[in-house]
Each structure stands twice: as C-alpha cells, then as structure tokens.
Short mmCIF file of C-alpha atoms and ligand atoms in Angstrom, two decimals:
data_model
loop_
_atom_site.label_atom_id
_atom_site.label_comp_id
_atom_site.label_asym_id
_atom_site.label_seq_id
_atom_site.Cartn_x
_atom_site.Cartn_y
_atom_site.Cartn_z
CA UNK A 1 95.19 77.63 114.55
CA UNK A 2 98.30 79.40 115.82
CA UNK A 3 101.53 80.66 114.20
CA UNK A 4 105.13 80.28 115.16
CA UNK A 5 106.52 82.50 117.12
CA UNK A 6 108.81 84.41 114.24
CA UNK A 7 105.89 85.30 112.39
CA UNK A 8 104.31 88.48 113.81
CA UNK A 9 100.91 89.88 112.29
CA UNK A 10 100.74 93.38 112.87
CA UNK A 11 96.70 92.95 112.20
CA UNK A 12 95.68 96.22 110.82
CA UNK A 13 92.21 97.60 109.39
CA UNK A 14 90.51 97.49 105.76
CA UNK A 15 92.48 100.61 104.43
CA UNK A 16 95.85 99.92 105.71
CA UNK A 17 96.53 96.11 104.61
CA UNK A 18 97.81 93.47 107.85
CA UNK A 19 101.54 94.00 108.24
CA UNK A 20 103.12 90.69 108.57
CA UNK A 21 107.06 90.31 110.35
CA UNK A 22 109.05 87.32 109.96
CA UNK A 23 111.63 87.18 112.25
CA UNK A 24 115.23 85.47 111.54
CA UNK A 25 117.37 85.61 114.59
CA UNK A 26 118.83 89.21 113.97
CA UNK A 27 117.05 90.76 110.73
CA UNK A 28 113.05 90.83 109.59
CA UNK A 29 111.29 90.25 106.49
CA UNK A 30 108.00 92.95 106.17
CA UNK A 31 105.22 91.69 104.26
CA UNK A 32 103.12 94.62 102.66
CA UNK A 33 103.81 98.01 104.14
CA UNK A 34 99.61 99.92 104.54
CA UNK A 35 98.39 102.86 103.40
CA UNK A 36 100.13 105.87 102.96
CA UNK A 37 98.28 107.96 105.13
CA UNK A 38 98.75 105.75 108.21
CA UNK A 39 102.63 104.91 107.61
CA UNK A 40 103.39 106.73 110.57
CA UNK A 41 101.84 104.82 112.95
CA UNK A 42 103.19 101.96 110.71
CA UNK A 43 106.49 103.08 111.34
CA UNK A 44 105.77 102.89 115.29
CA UNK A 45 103.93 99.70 114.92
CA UNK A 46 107.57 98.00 113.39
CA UNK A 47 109.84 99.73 115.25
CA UNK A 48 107.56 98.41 118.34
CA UNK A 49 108.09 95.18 117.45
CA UNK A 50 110.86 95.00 116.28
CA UNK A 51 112.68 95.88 118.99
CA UNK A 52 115.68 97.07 117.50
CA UNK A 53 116.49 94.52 115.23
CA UNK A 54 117.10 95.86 111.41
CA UNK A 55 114.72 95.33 109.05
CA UNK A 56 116.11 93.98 106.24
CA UNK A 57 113.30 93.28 103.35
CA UNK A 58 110.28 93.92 102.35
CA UNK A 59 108.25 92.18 99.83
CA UNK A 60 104.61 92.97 98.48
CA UNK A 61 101.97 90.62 98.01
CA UNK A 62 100.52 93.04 95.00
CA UNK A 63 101.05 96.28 94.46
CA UNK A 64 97.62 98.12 95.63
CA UNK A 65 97.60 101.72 97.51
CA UNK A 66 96.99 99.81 100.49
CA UNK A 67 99.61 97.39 100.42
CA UNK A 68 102.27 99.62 99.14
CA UNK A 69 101.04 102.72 100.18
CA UNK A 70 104.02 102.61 102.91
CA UNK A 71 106.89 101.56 101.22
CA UNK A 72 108.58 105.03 100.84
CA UNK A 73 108.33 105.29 104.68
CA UNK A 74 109.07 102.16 105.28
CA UNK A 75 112.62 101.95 102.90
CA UNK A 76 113.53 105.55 104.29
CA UNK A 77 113.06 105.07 107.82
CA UNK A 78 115.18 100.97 107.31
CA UNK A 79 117.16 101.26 104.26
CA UNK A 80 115.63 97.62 103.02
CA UNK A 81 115.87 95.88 100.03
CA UNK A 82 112.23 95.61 97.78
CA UNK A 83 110.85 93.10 96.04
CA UNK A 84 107.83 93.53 94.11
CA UNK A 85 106.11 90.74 92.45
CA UNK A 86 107.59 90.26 89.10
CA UNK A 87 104.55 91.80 87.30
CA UNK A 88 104.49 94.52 88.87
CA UNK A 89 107.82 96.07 88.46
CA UNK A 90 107.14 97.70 84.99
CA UNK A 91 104.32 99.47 86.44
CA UNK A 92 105.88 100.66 90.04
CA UNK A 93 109.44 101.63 87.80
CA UNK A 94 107.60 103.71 86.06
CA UNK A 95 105.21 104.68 88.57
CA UNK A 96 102.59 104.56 86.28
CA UNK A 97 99.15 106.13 88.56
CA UNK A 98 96.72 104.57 86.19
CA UNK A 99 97.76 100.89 86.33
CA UNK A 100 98.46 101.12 89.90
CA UNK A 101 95.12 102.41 90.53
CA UNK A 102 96.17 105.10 92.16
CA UNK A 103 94.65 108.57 90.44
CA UNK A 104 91.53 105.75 88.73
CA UNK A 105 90.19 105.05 92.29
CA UNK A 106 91.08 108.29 93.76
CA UNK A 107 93.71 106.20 95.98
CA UNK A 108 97.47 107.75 96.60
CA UNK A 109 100.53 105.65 97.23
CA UNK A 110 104.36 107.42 98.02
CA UNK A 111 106.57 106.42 94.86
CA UNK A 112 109.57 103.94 95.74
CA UNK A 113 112.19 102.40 93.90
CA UNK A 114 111.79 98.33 94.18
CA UNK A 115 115.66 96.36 94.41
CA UNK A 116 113.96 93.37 92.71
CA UNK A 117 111.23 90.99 91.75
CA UNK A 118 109.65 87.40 92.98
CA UNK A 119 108.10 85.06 90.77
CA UNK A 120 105.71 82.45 90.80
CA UNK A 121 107.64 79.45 91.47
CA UNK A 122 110.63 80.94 93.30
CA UNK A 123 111.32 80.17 96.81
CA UNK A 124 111.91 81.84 99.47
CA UNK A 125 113.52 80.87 103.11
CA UNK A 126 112.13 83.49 105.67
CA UNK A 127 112.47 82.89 109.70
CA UNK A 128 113.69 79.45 108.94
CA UNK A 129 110.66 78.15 106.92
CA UNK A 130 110.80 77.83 103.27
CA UNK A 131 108.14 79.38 101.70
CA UNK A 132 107.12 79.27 97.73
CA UNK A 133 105.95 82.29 95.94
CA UNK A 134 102.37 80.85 93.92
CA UNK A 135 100.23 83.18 91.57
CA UNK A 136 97.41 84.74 92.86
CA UNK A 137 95.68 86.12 89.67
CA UNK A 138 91.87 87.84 90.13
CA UNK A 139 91.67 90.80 92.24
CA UNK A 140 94.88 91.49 90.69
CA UNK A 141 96.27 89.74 87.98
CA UNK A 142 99.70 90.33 88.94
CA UNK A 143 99.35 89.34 92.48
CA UNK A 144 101.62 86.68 94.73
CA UNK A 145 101.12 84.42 97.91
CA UNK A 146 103.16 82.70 99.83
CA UNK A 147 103.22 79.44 101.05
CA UNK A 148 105.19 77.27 103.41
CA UNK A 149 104.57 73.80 102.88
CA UNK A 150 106.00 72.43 106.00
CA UNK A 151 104.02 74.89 108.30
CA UNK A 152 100.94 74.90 106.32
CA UNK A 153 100.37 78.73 106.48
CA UNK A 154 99.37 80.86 103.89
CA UNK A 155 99.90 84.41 103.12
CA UNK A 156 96.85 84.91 101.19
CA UNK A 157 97.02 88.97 100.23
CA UNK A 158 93.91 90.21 99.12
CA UNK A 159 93.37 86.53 97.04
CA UNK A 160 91.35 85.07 100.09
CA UNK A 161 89.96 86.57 103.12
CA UNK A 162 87.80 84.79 106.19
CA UNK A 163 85.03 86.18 104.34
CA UNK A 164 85.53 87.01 100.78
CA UNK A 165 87.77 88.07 98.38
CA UNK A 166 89.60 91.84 96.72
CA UNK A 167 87.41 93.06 94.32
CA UNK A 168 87.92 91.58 90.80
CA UNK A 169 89.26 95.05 89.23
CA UNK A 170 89.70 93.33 85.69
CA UNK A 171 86.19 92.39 85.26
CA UNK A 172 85.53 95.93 87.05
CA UNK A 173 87.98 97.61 84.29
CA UNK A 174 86.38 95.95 81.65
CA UNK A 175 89.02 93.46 80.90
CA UNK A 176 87.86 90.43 80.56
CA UNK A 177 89.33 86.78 82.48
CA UNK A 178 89.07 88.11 85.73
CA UNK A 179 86.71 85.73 86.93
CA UNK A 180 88.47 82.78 85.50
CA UNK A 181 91.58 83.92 87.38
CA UNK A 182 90.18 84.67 90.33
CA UNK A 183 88.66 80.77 90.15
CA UNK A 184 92.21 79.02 89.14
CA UNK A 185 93.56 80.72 92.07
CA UNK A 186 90.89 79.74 94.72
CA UNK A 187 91.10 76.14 93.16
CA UNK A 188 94.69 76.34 93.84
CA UNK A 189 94.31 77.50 97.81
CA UNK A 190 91.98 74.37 97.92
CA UNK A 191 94.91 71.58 96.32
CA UNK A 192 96.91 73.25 99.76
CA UNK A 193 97.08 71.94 102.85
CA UNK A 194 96.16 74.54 105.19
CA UNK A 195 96.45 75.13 108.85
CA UNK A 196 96.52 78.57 108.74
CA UNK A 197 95.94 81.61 106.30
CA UNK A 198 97.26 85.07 106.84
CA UNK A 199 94.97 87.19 105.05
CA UNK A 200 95.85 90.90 103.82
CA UNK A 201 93.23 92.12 106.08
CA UNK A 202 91.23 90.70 108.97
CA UNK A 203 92.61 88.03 111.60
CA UNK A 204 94.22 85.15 110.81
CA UNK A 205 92.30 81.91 110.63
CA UNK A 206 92.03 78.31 110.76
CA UNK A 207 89.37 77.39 108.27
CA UNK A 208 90.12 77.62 104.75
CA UNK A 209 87.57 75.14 103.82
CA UNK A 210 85.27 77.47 105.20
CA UNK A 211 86.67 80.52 103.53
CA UNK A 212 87.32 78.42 100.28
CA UNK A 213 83.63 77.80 100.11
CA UNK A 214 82.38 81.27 100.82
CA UNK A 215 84.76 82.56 97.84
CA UNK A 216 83.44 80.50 96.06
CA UNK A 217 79.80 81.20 96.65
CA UNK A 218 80.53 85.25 96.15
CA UNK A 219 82.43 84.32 92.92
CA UNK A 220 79.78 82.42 91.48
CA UNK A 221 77.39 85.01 91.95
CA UNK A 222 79.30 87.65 90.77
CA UNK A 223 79.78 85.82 87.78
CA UNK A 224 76.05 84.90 87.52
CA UNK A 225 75.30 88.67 87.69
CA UNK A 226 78.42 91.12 87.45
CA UNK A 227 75.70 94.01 88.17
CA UNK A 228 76.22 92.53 91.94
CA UNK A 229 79.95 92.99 91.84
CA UNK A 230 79.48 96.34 89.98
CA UNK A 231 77.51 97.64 92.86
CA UNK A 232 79.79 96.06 95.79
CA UNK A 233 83.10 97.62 94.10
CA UNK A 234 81.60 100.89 94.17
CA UNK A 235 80.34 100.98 98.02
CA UNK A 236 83.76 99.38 98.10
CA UNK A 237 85.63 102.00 96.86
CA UNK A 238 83.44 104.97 98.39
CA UNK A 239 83.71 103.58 101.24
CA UNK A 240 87.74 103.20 101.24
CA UNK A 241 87.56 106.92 100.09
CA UNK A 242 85.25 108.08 103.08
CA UNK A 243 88.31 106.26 105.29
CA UNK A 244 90.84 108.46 103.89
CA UNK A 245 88.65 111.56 104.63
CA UNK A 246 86.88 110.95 107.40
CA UNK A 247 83.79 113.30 106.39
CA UNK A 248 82.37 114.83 103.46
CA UNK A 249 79.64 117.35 102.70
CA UNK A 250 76.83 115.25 101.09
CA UNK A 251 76.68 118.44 98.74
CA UNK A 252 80.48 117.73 97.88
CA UNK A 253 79.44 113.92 96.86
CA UNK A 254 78.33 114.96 93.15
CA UNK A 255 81.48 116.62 92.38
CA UNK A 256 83.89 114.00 94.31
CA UNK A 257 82.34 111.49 92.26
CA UNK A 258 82.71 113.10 88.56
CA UNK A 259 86.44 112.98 89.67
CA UNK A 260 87.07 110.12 90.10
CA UNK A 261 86.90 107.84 86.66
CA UNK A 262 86.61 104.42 88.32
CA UNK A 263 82.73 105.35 89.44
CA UNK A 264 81.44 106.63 85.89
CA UNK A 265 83.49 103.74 83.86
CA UNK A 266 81.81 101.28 86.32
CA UNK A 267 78.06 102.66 86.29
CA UNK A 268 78.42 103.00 82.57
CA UNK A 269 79.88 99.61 81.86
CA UNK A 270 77.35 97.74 84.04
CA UNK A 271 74.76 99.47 85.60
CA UNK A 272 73.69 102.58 83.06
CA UNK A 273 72.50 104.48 86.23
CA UNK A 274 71.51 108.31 86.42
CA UNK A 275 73.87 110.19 88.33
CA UNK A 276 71.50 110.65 91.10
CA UNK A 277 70.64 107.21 91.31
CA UNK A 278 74.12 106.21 91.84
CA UNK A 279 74.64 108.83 94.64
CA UNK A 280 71.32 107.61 95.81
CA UNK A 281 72.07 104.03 96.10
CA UNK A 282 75.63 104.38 97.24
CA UNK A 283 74.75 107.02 100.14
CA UNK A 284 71.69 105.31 101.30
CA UNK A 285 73.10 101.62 100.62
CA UNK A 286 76.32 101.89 102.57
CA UNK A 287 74.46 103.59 105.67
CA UNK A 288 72.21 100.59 105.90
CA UNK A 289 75.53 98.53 105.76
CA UNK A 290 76.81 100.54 108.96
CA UNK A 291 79.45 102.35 106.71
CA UNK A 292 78.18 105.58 106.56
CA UNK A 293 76.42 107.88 108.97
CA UNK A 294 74.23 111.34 107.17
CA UNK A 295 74.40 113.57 110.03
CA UNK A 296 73.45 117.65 109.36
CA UNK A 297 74.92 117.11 105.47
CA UNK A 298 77.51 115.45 106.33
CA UNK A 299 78.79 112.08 105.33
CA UNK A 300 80.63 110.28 108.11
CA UNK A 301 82.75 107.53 108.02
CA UNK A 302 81.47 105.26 110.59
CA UNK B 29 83.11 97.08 111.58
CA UNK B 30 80.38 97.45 108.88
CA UNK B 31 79.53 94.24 105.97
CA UNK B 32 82.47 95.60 103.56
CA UNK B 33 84.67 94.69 106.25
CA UNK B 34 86.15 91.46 106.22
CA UNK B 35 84.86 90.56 109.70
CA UNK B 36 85.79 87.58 111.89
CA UNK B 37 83.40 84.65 112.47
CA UNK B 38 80.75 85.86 115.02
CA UNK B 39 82.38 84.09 117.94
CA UNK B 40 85.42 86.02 117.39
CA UNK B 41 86.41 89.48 119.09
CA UNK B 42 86.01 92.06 116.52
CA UNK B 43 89.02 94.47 116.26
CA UNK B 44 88.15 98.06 117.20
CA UNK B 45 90.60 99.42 114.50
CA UNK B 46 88.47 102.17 112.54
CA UNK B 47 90.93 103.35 110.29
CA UNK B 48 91.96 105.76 111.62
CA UNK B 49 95.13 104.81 112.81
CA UNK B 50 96.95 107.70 114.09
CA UNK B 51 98.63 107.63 117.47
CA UNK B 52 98.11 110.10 119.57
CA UNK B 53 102.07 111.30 121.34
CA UNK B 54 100.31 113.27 124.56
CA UNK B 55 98.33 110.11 125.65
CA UNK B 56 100.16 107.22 123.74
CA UNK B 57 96.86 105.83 121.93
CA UNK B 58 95.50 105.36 118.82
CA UNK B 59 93.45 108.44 117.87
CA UNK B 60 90.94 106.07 116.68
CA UNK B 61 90.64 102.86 118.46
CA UNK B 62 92.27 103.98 121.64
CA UNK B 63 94.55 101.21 121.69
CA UNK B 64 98.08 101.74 122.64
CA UNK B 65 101.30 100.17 120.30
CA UNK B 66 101.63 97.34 121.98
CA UNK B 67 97.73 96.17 122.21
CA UNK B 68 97.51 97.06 118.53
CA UNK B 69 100.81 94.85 117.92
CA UNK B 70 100.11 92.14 119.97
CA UNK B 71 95.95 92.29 118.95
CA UNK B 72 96.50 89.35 116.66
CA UNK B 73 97.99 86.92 119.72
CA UNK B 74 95.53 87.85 122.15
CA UNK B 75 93.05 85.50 123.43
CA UNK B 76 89.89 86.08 123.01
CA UNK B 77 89.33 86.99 126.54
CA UNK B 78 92.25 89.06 126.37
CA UNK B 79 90.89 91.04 123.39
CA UNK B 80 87.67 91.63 125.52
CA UNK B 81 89.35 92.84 128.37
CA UNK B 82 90.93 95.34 125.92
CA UNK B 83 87.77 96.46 124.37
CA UNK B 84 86.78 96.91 128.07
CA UNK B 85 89.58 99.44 128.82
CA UNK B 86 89.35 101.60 125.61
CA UNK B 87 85.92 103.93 126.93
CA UNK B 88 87.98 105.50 129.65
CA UNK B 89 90.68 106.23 127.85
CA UNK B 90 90.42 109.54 127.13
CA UNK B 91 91.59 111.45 123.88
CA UNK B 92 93.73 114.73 124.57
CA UNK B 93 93.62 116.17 121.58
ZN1 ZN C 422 94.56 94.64 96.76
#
C-alpha cells in the first residue's frame, strides 16, 4: 500500500475525523476539516503542511460534527471555496442542529456557509488524478466517497474503516433502510478495485477485502439483532462525549444523560432499559473496553 | 486506543493520538500525545520502525503546562 506523494493524510484520532490534502502544484484540496474543539491544532496541522501554499477547497465527505466540526476555522483562517455533498446542503444552509446531529448527540459543530455541492456521479480532478464522487448511503444517508479509478484509492469517510463501519444513525433514529444502505454501499466498495482506502479515521490500508469482509460480518449481526448496534451506538456516543470533556463526575452521569435525547430515544426504541441499568451497563461496559477509567467519582476518558 | 477505536491490524504501530489534540506553544507538543506538528503530520508516512522510535521519544517529553 502507499499513496502518491500529493496526497497527504493528516491521520487524526476518533473525534476529530483524518484530514486528507491533495496537493496540485500551487493550491490544495482539504478533505473533511475535524472537530470543532481541536480546529486549532487543525489549523497548525495545515498550515504545517502546507507550507505556504493557499488552500483553495474544501470538500466534506458527510456532514457529521466531526468531519465538519472545523470548517468555520478552516474557511476563516483560507478563504476556500465549500462543497458539501449535495444532500447535505439543505440541512448545513439552514443549519438545522437536529438533522446534523449536533444538539441530538450532544455534539457541536461552528456554522459555515458551503459555496456549493458534489453529487454522486460528478467528477472531480484533484492533484492530477481524476476522482468520481460515488454514494455512500448507511451511517449517513447523505454521505459521499471518492474514488480514483486510475490510482485505485479510496476515500472511504466514515462508509468503511480497517475495522468497521459509522454507526448506522437511521436504523439508530428509527428510520428505517439503514441497513439496506449501508449493504448497497459496501457491495459497491467490493465491485472497486482497490489498492488503497483512506478511511475517515484510522490509518490508511491495503486490504479492503479484509475490511469488506469484517463490515460485512458487523452488518450482518447488527441486522440479526439491532439490540447489538443499539448498545455499541450508545458506548459510541458516550464515549465521543467523554472525549470532548475529558472527565465527568459519575454523580453528573444521570443528569448528562436525560439531556441528551439520542440516549433515551435509543434505550426506548430498542432496549426498554431502567435508567440505572443503562448508566450501569454503559459505565461499567466501556471501562472493560479500556474507554473509561472510575477513579474517586470520576469518569475519565482514557 | 480502546475497542471503539478503529484500531490498526495488530502488527501495525498504534497511533498515540488520545484526543486530545491541543498543542502545547511553551514546549511545541501535543498536550495529549506529546507529539510535535510535524510527527503528527508526517505519522501516516512513517515506517513502522519510525513510528516506534516515536512512541519511544514521547515519555521524556515533558508537559509544561
Ligand atoms: Zn460520520
């Protein structure tokens, strides 16, 4: 596996997405822009590669508070054109919190105006490849990769990872087709040939067969029991949450929880748990998993 | 980092990235990881050798705060 030399990963963690740079010979293309709260160490991170050179567009994969999160900074700071994905555009023009998943998951993003939209089907030439925009329905139904044919790399977003997948928020929302979508799309990675996907978070890799089948295997037993994706999106999100604060008083977790709907709509819609059972599960489950640490009444992200 | 991660194959160098991702200005590293702009930027290039000898650095780096 290994990349040409104008495309620069900026690899970054699970709540800030991977920042990817394409170079032409005296602008760059961003690709997804991180989480608001670390856009100023995004900000260093481009300028730091960069090197001076404008930046002259950004484009989202999808339009999640960790892929858009930086934008604002990121257009202020560079003056570049946005492009959202096409079905997106109604909901960032508006800046509508609750189909951006922004106040649902307890999640923040800094409002930006987008210059325009990409397609499925449109093409793109970035750093001298040409690279077509495909959907990426599932974890979010509006979502977009890229591929470039010639170079066999994929930009995957949050539609395939080395190991896994973005939740499925539809089926998690209680819309139904989720799963389907989530399955065209991984059927479609697998008609591609691949040498190398560029996930929305963790590294880069070689074998898509690989991560083709273990998306697979996940998706099928989601689907075989959606109680098991019920209970992974909410360690998911608590666990994204204890990333943006770093600590929290175990006492606090009641309260934090009863404000944020996403937790109660998915515990109600699939799981029918007491409060305390939820708290229970998610507390004791995610420091088994390495995610938390319970130290003196405190919950730490670890 | 922890199973919701999406972690490398096991042969791979892990990155040390905990979300944090603050730099610190006085000492020019990540508040979290330790790394500095560059290792952070270049992370995704580096051997895996390279990444190790990285990860070797980061304990004595320490955080003035
Ligand atoms: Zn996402």
């Amino acid at each position: 596996m290994s990349l040409p030399p104008q495309i620069q990963v900026l690899q970054r963690g699970w709540l800030s997405s991977n920042n990817i740079l394409i170079h032409e010979k005296d602008s760059c293309t961003l690709i997804d822009s991180g989480y608001v709260a670390h856009a100023a160490q995004t900000l260093q991170l481009l300028a730091h590669a960069l090197g001076g050179k404008p930046l002259a567009h950004l484009i989202n994969t999808h339009c999640h508070s960790d892929h858009m999160g930086g934008n604002a900074a990121v257009q202020r700071a560079y003056g570049c054109r946005i492009s959202v994905p096409a079905g997106e555009a109604a909901a960032i023009a508006a800046w509508d919190e609750t189909s951006l998943l922004l106040r649902y998951t307890g999640q923040s993003a800094e409002r930006f105006r987008h210059d325009d939209t990409i397609d499925a089907g449109d093409s793109l030439r970035l750093g001298g490849l040409e690279w077509e925009a495909l959907a990426a329905p599932g974890h979010d139904m509006n979502a977009l990769m890229f591929y470039a044919r010639e170079a066999r790399i994929l930009i995957s977003g949050d539609a395939l990872w080395e190991n896994g997948f973005g939740l499925i928020f539809p089926e998690l929302l209680g819309q139904p087709g989720g799963y389907a979508a989530t399955r065209a799309t991984l059927e479609a990675i697998s008609r591609l040939d691949i040498d190398t996907v560029i996930p929305g978070h963790g590294a880069p890799f070689g074998d898509a067969e690989r991560a083709l089948a273990t998306a697979f295997a996940r998706l099928d037993a989601y689907e075989r029991d959606p109680a098991k994706l019920a209970r992974h999106g909410l360690k998911v999100m608590l666990s994204f949450s204890m990333m943006i604060q770093g600590k929290m008083a175990l006492a606090e977790l009641p309260r934090f929880l009863e404000g944020i709907p996403i937790y109660a709509a998915i515990n109600r819609r699939f799981l029918d748990w007491p409060e305390s059972e939820l708290r229970n599960y998610l507390v004791q489950d995610l420091q088994r998993a390495g995610a938390l640490k319970l130290e003196d009444g405190w919950l730490i992200a670890a | 980092m922890n199973s919701l991660t999406p972690c490398a194959q096991e042969q791979e160098v892990a990155s040390p990235c905990i979300d944090v991702c603050r730099m610190d200005a006085a000492s020019g590293y990540c508040e979290g990881c330790r790394r500095t702009l560059e290792e952070i930027a270049s992370w995704s290039t580096y051997s895996a050798a390279e990444k190790r000898a990285v990860l070797a650095r980061l304990p004595a780096r320490s955080l003035k705060l």
